[in-house]
Structures are given as structure tokens and as C-alpha cells.
PDB file of C-alpha atoms in Angstrom:
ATOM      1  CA  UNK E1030     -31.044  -1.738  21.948  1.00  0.00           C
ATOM      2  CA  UNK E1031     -27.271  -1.903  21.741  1.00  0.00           C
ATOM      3  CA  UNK E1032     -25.818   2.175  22.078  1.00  0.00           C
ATOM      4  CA  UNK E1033     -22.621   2.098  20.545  1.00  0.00           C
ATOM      5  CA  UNK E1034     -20.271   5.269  21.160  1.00  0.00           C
ATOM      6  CA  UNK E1035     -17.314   6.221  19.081  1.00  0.00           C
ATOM      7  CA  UNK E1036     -14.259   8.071  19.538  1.00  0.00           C
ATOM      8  CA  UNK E1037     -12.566  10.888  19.307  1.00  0.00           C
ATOM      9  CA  UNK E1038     -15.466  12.860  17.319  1.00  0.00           C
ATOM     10  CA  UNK E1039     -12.879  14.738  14.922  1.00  0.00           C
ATOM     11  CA  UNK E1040      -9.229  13.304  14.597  1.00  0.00           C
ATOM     12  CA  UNK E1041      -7.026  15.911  12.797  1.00  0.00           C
ATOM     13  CA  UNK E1042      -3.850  14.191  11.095  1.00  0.00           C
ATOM     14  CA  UNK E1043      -1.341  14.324   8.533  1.00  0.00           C
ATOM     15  CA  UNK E1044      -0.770  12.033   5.824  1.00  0.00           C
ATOM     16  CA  UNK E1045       1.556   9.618   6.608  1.00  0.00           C
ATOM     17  CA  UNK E1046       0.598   9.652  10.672  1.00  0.00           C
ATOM     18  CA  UNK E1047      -1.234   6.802  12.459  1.00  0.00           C
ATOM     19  CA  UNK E1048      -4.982   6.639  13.035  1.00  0.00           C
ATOM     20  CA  UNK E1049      -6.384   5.004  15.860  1.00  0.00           C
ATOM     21  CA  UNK E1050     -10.328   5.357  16.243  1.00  0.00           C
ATOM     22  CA  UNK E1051     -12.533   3.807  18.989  1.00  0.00           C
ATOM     23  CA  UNK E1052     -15.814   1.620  18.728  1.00  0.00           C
ATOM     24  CA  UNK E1053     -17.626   0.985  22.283  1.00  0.00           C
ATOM     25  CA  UNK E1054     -21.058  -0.683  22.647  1.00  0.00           C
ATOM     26  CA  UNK E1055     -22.940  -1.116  25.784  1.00  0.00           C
ATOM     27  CA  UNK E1056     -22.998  -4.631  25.818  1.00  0.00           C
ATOM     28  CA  UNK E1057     -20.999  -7.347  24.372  1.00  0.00           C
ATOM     29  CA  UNK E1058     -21.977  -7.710  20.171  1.00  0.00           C
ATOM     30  CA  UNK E1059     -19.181 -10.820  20.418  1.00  0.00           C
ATOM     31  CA  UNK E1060     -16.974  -9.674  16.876  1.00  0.00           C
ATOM     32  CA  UNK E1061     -20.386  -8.841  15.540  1.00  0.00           C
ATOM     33  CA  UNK E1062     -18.680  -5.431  14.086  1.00  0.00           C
ATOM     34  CA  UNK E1063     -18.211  -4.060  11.030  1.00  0.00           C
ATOM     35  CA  UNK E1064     -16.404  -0.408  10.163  1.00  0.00           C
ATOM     36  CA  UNK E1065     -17.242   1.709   7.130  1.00  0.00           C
ATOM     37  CA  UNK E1066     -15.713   4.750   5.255  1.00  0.00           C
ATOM     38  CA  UNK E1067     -17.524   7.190   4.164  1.00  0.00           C
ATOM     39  CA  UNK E1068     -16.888  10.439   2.025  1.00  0.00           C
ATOM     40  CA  UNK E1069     -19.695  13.397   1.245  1.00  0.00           C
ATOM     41  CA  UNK E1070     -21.922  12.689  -1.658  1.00  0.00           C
ATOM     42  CA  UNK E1071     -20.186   8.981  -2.436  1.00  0.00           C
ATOM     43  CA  UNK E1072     -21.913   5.342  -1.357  1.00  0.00           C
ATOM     44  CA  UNK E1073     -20.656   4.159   2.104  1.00  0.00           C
ATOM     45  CA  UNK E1074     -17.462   1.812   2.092  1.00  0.00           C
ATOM     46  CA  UNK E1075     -17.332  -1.234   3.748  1.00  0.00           C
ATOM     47  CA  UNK E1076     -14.005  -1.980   5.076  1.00  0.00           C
ATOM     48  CA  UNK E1077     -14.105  -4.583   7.966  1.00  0.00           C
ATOM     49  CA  UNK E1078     -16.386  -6.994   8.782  1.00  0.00           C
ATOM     50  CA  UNK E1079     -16.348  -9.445  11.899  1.00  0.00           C
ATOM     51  CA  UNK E1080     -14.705  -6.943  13.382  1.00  0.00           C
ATOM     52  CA  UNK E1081     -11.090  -7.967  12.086  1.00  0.00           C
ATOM     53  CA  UNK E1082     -11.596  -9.029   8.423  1.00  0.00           C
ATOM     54  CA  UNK E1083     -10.737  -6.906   5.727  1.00  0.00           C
ATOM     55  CA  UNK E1084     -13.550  -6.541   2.958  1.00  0.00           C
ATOM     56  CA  UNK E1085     -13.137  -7.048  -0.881  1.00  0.00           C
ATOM     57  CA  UNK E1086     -10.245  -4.613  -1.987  1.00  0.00           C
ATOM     58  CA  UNK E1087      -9.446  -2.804   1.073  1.00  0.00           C
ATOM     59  CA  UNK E1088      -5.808  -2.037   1.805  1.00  0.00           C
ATOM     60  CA  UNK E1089      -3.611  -4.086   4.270  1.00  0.00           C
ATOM     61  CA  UNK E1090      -2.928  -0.316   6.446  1.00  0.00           C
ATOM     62  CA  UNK E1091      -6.789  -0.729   7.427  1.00  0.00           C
ATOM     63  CA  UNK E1092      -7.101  -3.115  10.491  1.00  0.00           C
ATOM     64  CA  UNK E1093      -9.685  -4.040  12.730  1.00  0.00           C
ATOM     65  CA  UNK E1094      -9.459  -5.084  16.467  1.00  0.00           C
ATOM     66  CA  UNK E1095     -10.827  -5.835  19.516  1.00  0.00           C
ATOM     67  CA  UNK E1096     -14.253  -8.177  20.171  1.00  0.00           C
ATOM     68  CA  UNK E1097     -17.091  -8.210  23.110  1.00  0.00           C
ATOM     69  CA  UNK E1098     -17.251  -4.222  23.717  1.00  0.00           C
ATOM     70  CA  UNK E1099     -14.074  -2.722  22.700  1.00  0.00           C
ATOM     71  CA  UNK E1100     -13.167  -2.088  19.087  1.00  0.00           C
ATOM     72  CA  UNK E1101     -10.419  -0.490  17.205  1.00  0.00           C
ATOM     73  CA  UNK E1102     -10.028   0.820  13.485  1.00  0.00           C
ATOM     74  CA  UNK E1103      -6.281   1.706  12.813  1.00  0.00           C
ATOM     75  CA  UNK E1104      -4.874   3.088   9.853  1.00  0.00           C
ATOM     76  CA  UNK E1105      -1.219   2.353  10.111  1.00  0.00           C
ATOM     77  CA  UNK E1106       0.043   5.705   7.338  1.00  0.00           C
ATOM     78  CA  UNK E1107      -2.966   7.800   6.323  1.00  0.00           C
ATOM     79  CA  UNK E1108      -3.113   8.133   2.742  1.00  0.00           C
ATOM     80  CA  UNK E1109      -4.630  11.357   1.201  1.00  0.00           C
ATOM     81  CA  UNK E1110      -7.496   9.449   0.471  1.00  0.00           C
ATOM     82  CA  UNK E1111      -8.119   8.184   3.872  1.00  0.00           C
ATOM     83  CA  UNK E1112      -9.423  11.773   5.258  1.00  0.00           C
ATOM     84  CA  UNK E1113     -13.366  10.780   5.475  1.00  0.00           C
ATOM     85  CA  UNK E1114     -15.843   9.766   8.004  1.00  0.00           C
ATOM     86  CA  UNK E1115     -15.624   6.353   9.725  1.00  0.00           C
ATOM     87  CA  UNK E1116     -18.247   4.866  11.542  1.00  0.00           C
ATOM     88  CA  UNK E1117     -18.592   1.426  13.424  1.00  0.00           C
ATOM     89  CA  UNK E1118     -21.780  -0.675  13.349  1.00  0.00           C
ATOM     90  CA  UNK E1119     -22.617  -3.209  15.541  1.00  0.00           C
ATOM     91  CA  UNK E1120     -24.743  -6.298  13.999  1.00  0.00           C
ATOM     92  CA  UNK E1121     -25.397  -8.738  16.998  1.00  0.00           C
ATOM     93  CA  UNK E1122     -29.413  -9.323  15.808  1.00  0.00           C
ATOM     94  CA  UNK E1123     -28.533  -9.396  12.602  1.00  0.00           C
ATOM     95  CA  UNK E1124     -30.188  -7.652   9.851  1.00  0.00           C
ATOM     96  CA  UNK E1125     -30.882  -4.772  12.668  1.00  0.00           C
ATOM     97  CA  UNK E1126     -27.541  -3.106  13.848  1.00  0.00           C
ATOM     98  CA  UNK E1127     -26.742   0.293  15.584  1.00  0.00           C
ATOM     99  CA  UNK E1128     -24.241   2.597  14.145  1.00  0.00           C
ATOM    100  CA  UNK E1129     -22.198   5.046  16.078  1.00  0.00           C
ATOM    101  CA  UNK E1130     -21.664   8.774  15.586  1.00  0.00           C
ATOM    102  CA  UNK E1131     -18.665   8.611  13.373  1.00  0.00           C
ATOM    103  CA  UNK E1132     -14.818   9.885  13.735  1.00  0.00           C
ATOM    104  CA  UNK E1133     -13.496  12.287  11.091  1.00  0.00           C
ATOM    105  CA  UNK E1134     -10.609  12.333  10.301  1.00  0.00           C
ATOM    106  CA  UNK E1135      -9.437  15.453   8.777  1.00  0.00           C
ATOM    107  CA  UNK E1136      -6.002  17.158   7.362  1.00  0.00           C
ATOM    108  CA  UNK E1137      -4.035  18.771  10.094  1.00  0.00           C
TER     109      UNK E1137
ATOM    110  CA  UNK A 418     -19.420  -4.420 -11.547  1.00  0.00           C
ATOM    111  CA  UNK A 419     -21.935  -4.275  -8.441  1.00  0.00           C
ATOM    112  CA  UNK A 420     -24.352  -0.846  -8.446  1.00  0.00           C
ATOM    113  CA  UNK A 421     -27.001   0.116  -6.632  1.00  0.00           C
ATOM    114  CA  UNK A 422     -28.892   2.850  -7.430  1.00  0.00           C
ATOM    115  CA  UNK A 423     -32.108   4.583  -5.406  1.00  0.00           C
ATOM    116  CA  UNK A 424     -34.184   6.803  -6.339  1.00  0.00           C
ATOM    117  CA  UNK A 425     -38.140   8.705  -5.444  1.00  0.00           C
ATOM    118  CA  UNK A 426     -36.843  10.999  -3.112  1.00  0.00           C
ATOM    119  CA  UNK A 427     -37.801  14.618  -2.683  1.00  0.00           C
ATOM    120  CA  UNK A 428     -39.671  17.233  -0.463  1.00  0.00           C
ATOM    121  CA  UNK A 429     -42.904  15.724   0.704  1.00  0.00           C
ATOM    122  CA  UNK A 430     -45.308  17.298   3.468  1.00  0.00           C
ATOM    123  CA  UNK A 431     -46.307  15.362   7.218  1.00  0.00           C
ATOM    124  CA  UNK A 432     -48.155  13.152   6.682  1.00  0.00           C
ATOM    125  CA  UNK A 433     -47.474  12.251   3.417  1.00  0.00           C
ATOM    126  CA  UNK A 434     -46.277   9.407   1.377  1.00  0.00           C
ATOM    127  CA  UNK A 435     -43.523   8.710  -0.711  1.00  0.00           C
ATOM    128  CA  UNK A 436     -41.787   5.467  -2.392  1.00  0.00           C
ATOM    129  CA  UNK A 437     -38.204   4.569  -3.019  1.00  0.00           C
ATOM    130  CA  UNK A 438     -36.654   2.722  -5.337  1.00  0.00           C
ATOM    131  CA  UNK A 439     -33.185   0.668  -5.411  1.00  0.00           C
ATOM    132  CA  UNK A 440     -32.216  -1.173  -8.393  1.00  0.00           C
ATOM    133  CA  UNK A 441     -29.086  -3.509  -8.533  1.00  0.00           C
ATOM    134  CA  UNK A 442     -27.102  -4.422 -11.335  1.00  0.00           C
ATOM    135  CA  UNK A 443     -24.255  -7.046 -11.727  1.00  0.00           C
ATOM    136  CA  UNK A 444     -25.821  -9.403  -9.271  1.00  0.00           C
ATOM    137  CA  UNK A 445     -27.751 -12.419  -8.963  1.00  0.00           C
ATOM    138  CA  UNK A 446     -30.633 -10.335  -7.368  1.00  0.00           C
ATOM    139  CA  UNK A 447     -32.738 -12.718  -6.148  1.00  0.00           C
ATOM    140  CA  UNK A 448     -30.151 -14.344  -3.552  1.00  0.00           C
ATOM    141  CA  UNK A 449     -29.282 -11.472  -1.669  1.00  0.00           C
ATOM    142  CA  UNK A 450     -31.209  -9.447   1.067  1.00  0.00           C
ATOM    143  CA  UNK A 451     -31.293  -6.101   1.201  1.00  0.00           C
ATOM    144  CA  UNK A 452     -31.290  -3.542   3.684  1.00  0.00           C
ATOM    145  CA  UNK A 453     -32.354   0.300   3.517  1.00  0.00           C
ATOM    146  CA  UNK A 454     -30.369   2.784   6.029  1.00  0.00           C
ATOM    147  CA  UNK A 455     -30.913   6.499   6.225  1.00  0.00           C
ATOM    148  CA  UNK A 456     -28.860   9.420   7.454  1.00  0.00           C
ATOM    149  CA  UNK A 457     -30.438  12.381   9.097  1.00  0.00           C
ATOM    150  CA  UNK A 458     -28.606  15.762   9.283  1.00  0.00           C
ATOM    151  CA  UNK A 459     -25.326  15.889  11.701  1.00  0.00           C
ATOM    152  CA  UNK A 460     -26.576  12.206  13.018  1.00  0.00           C
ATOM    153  CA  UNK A 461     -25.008   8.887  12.382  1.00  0.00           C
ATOM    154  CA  UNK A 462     -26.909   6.318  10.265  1.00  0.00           C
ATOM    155  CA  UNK A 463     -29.458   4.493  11.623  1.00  0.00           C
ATOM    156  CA  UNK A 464     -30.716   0.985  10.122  1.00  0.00           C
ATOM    157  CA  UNK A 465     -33.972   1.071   8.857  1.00  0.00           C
ATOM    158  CA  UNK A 466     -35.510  -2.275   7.480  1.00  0.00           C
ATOM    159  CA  UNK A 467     -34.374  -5.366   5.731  1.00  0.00           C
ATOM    160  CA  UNK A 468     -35.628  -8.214   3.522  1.00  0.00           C
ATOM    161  CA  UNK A 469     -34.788 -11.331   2.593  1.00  0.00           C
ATOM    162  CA  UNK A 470     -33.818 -12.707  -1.120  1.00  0.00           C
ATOM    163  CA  UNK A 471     -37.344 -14.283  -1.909  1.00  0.00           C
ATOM    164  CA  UNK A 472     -39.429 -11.323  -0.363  1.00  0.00           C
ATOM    165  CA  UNK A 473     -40.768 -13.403   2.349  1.00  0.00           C
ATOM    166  CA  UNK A 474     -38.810 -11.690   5.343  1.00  0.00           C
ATOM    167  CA  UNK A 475     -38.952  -8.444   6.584  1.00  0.00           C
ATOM    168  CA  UNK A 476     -37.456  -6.689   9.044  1.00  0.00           C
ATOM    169  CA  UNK A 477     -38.151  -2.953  10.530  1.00  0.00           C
ATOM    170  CA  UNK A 478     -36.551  -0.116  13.069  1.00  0.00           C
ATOM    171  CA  UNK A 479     -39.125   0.356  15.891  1.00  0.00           C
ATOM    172  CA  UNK A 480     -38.895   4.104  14.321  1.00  0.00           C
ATOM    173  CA  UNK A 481     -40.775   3.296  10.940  1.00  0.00           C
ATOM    174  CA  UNK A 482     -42.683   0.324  11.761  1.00  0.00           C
ATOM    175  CA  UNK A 483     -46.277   0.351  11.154  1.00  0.00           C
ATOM    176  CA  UNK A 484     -45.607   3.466   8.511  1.00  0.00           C
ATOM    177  CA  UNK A 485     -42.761   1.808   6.226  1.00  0.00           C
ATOM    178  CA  UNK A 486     -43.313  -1.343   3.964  1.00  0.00           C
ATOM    179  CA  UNK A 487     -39.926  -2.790   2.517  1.00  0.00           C
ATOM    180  CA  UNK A 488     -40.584  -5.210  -0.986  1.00  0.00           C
ATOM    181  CA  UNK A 489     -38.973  -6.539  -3.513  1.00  0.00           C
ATOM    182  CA  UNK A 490     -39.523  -7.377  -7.471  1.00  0.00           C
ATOM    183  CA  UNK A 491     -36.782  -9.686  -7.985  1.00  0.00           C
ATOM    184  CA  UNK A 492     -38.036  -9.517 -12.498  1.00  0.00           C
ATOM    185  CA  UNK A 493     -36.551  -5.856 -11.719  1.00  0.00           C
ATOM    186  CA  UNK A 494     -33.732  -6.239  -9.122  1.00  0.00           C
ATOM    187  CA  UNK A 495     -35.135  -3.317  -7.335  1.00  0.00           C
ATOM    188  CA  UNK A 496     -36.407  -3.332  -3.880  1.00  0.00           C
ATOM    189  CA  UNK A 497     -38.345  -0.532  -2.790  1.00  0.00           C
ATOM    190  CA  UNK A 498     -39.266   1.477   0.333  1.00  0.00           C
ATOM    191  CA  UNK A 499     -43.267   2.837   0.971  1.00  0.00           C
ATOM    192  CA  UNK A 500     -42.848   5.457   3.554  1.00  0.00           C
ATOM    193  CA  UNK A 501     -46.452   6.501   4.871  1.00  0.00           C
ATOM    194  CA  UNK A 502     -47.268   9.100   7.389  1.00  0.00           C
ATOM    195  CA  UNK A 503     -44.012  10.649   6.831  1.00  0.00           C
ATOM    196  CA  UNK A 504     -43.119  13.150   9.676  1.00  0.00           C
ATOM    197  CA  UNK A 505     -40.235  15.705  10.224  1.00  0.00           C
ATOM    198  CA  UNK A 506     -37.521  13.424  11.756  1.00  0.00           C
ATOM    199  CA  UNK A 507     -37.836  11.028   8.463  1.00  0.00           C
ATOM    200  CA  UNK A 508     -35.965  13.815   7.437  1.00  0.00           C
ATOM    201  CA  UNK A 509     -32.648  11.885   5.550  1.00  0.00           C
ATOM    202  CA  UNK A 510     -30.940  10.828   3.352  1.00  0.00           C
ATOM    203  CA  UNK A 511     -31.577   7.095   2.200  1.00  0.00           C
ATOM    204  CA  UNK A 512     -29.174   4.458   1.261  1.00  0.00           C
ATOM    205  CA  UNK A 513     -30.233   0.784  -0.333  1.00  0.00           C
ATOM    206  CA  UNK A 514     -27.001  -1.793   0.398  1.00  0.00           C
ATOM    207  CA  UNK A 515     -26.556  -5.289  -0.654  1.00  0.00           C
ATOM    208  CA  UNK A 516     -26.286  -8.110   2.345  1.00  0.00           C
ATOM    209  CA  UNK A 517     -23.768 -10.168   0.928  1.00  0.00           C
ATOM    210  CA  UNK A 518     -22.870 -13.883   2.307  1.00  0.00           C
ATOM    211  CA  UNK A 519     -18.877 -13.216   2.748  1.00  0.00           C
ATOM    212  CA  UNK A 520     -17.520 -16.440   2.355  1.00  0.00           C
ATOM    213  CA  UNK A 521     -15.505 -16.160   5.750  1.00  0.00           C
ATOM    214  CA  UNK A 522     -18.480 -14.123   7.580  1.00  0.00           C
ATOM    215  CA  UNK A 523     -21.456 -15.565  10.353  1.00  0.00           C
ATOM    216  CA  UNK A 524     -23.547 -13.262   9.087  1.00  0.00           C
ATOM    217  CA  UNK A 525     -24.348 -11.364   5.874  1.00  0.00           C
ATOM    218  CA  UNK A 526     -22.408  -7.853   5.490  1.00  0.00           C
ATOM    219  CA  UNK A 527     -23.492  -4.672   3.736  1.00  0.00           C
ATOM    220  CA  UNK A 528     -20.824  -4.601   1.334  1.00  0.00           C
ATOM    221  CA  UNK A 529     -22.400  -2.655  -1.512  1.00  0.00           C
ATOM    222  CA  UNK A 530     -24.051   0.801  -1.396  1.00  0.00           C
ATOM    223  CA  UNK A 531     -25.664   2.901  -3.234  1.00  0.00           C
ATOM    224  CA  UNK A 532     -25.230   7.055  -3.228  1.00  0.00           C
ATOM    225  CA  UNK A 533     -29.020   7.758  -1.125  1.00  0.00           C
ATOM    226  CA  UNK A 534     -31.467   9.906  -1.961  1.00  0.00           C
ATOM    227  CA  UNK A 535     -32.197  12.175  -0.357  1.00  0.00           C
ATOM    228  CA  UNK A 536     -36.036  12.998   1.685  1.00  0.00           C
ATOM    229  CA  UNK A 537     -37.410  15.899   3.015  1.00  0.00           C
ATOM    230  CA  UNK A 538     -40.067  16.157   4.887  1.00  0.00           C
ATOM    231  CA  UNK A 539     -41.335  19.882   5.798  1.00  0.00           C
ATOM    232  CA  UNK A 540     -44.497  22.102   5.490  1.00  0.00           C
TER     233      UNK A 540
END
């Protein structure tokens, strides 16, 4: 099984600032990566898929990089409603796929 | 619009069974798979099983196979979840999600989720 590690555990911003949250997995999922959003008591978000690609709706400061073992979510200016839990998942055997721990991003 | 909506969860005992229920709406139901993931306290989801558009492919975490059974009744867009010998780490909250076929994807993307429901299992 693929372990995939996030970081920081808690990222405490303010609006406006730069987000920069880390996706590592053990072994190379190619760009098999997607990134999700998700607030307390609401569905999970899907924001990036292929590790790069923007989902349905999502805002252009929401942008996905990296491929093999190294990922990155960065939210260029951290909108109000951007303080949530993020959390990578890796999909590389497809429908099975190993999520991290999450960041959260909170309000300095 | 896309929903999903699950439901059947509650406090159940070890050992016990219990069965989930996710209907879609706003979909062609019958195309897409679906995938159930839960959430247990202060953890990160975990995946838990998956089937495929007709019903004829299923897919299960090591952790629930042999006690879960994932189906579908595509007359009802719903897919549901038969948990069996249910013990303490089941413990969760479960979400239903759509696979959906992005157009510029490999493979097919949870794009759609429901809210969970949520399962405890305690004595």
C-alpha cells in the first residue's frame, strides 16, 4: 500500500497570504493525485485532479504541482472561504487510493 | 444539479449489521461508478469499496472485505453499503461520491460527494 504523508499538519494564515501545502507518497503514484477541500459538516470538494488540473468550478488561485512523489497545493491569496481542511489522495490502482492526514489551514 | 445523498447510519453494537444507502440525482446513474469512503474520528479518510456502473465490479479495502458488500439498483440511483460484523474501528463517518470520467482525466475522479452519515459502533 502506497503511505502518503502531508504537510504542515495545521497552517495558520491570513486572508490574503499564500498557502503552500505538501503531498508525499512512498512511492511514485506518476500524477495519479488528486486534492480535496473539505469543511465540517459539508460534502468533500474536489479541486484537482491529475495532480495539476483544476476540477469543475474551482478558482484559478488553486493550483496543483509536482508528479512521481512530490506534490504541491498552493493557494496564491487565501480567501475567507479557503480556511478548511485539505487533504491529498493518491489513486495509482485506481478505484483504491490512500488519503493523507490533511493540512488545516486556519485564521491567524 | 448533481446530489448525493446517504443515509442508514446510526449506533449499532459489535457484531452487528447495518446498511447504507446513497441515492444520486441529476445524473445518468447507471454510467458512473461509485465509491464509498469513511472518516473515523481525528483520522484522514480512508477508501472503502467501489463499483462499477452496471453492478458487475466491485472493489474492497483489505479492512472491510469479507464483512462489507457494495451494490447497486441502478431503477433507484442508489448504491448501497451492507456492513456485517461491524466492530469498534468501523467507527465513521461515511461518504458515497460519484467517479466521474473527466473528459481530460486517465482515470475516473470523485468529483461529487455527498454529506456522510455518520456510524457508531459501541456496546
Amino acid at each position: 500500500e502506497v503511505g502518503v504523508t502531508q504537510s504542515p499538519a495545521t497552517l495558520s494564515l491570513s486572508p490574503g497570504e499564500r498557502a503552500t501545502l505538501s503531498c508525499r507518497t512512498s512511492q511514485t503514484v506518476d500524477n495519479y493525485l488528486a486534492w480535496y477541500q473539505h469543511k465540517a459538516g459539508q460534502a468533500p470538494r474536489l479541486l484537482i485532479y491529475d495532480a495539476s488540473k483544476r476540477a469543475t468550478g474551482i478558482p484559478a488561485r488553486f493550483r496543483g504541482s509536482g508528479s512521481g512523489t512530490d506534490f504541491t497545493l498552493t493557494i496564491s491569496s487565501l480567501d475567507p472561504e479557503d480556511f478548511a481542511v485539505y487533504y491529498c489522495q493518491e489513486r495509482s490502482n485506481w478505484p483504491r487510493g490512500t488519503f493523507g492526514q490533511g493540512t488545516k489551514v486556519d485564521i491567524k | 444539479e448533481v446530489q448525493i445523498l446517504e443515509s442508514g447510519g446510526g449506533l449499532i453494537e459489535p457484531g452487528g449489521s447495518l446498511r447504507l444507502s446513497c441515492e444520486a440525482s441529476g445524473i445518468t446513474f447507471s454510467n458512473k461508478a461509485m465509491s464509498w469512503v469513511r472518516q473515523a474520528p481525528g483520522k484522514g479518510p480512508e477508501w472503502v469499496s467501489s463499483i462499477s456502473g452496471g453492478g458487475g465490479t466491485t472493489y474492497y479495502a483489505d479492512s472491510v472485505k469479507g464483512r462489507f458488500t457494495i451494490s447497486r439498483d441502478n431503477s433507484r440511483d442508489t448504491v448501497y453499503l451492507q456492513m456485517n460484523s461491524l466492530r469498534v474501528d468501523d467507527t465513521a463517518v461515511y461518504y458515497c461520491a460519484k467517479e466521474e470520467n473527466i473528459r481530460t482525466a486517465v482515470i475516473p475522479h470523485m468529483d461529487v460527494w455527498g454529506e456522510g452519515t455518520t456510524v457508531i459502533v459501541s456496546s
